[in-house]
Coordinates of C-alpha atoms in Angstrom, one line a residue:
X1 CA 79.6 99.9 115.0
X2 CA 78.3 98.2 111.0
X3 CA 79.9 94.7 109.9
X4 CA 79.1 93.6 106.6
X5 CA 80.1 90.8 105.6
X6 CA 79.8 87.7 102.7
X7 CA 79.1 84.6 105.2
X8 CA 76.6 83.6 108.6
X9 CA 76.9 86.0 111.1
X10 CA 79.1 86.5 114.5
X11 CA 77.5 87.3 117.1
X12 CA 80.1 89.8 119.8
X13 CA 78.1 89.3 122.9
X14 CA 80.8 87.1 124.4
X15 CA 83.1 90.1 124.9
X16 CA 81.3 90.9 127.2
X17 CA 80.2 87.4 129.3
X18 CA 82.4 88.9 132.9
X19 CA 80.6 92.6 133.6
X20 CA 82.0 95.9 132.6
X21 CA 83.2 97.3 135.9
X22 CA 82.9 101.3 136.4
X23 CA 85.6 102.9 135.7
X24 CA 88.0 104.9 137.7
X25 CA 85.7 107.9 137.1
X26 CA 82.2 106.1 137.0
X27 CA 80.6 105.0 133.7
X28 CA 81.3 101.5 131.8
X29 CA 81.2 102.9 128.5
X30 CA 85.4 103.6 127.8
X31 CA 85.8 99.4 129.6
X32 CA 83.1 98.3 127.1
X33 CA 84.9 99.3 124.1
X34 CA 88.6 98.9 125.3
X35 CA 86.8 94.9 125.6
X36 CA 84.7 94.8 122.3
X37 CA 87.8 95.5 121.1
X38 CA 90.0 93.1 121.6
X39 CA 87.9 90.7 121.5
X40 CA 86.7 91.5 117.7
X41 CA 90.2 90.9 116.4
X42 CA 89.9 87.7 118.3
X43 CA 87.2 86.0 117.8
X44 CA 87.1 86.9 113.8
X45 CA 90.7 86.1 113.4
X46 CA 89.5 82.8 115.2
X47 CA 87.1 82.5 112.3
X48 CA 89.8 82.9 109.7
X49 CA 87.6 86.3 108.9
X50 CA 90.6 89.0 108.9
X51 CA 92.1 88.6 105.4
X52 CA 90.4 91.2 102.7
X53 CA 87.7 90.9 101.2
X54 CA 85.5 89.2 104.0
X55 CA 83.3 92.1 104.4
X56 CA 83.4 95.9 106.1
X57 CA 83.6 97.3 108.9
X58 CA 82.0 100.3 110.1
X59 CA 82.5 102.4 113.2
X60 CA 80.4 105.9 114.8
X61 CA 82.0 107.6 117.4
X62 CA 81.5 109.5 120.4
X63 CA 83.9 111.7 122.7
X64 CA 87.3 109.8 123.8
X65 CA 86.2 107.4 125.9
X66 CA 85.6 105.3 122.7
X67 CA 88.4 105.3 121.1
X68 CA 89.7 102.0 121.5
X69 CA 87.1 100.4 118.3
X70 CA 89.0 103.6 116.0
X71 CA 90.7 100.3 114.5
X72 CA 86.9 98.5 113.6
X73 CA 86.8 100.2 110.3
X74 CA 85.9 103.3 109.1
X75 CA 85.2 105.6 110.8
X76 CA 81.9 108.1 109.7
X77 CA 78.8 109.9 111.1
X78 CA 75.7 108.8 111.1
X79 CA 74.3 110.3 107.8
X80 CA 77.8 109.3 105.7
X81 CA 77.4 105.1 107.4
X82 CA 74.0 104.6 106.5
X83 CA 74.8 106.7 103.5
X84 CA 77.6 103.4 102.9
X85 CA 76.3 100.4 104.0
X86 CA 73.0 101.6 101.6
X87 CA 76.0 101.2 99.0
X88 CA 78.2 98.6 100.1
X89 CA 74.1 96.9 100.4
X90 CA 73.3 98.1 97.0
X91 CA 76.9 96.7 95.3
X92 CA 76.2 93.1 97.1
X93 CA 72.4 91.4 95.1
X94 CA 72.9 93.5 91.9
X95 CA 76.9 91.2 92.3
X96 CA 73.8 89.0 93.2
X97 CA 71.6 89.5 91.1
X98 CA 73.7 89.6 87.8
X99 CA 75.3 85.9 89.2
X100 CA 72.1 83.9 89.0
X101 CA 71.3 85.8 85.8
X102 CA 74.6 85.3 83.8
X103 CA 73.9 82.0 81.5
X104 CA 76.0 79.3 81.5
X105 CA 79.0 79.2 78.9
X106 CA 77.9 76.0 76.6

């Protein structure tokens, strides 16, 4: 998952403060994804980042065990994700550059 924000970065590591246990069929992936998919919206809500304009999100998922992550952003394959993030960053830099070079009104 990749997030592009207009404000400070926010860590999602606390989603795993309590260790993830092995799933019924073995492995940690499904429960880890479910934990993250629950934690991220709760944290963003508490920070007031649920409204439009507070960032963009992209998700790269592989397999059915990662289905829970689908609600966290726009799903896409890696090449498209890299392009989308690059385009979004370039657009932000252009906007910031235009804002800093505009002359103040007299």
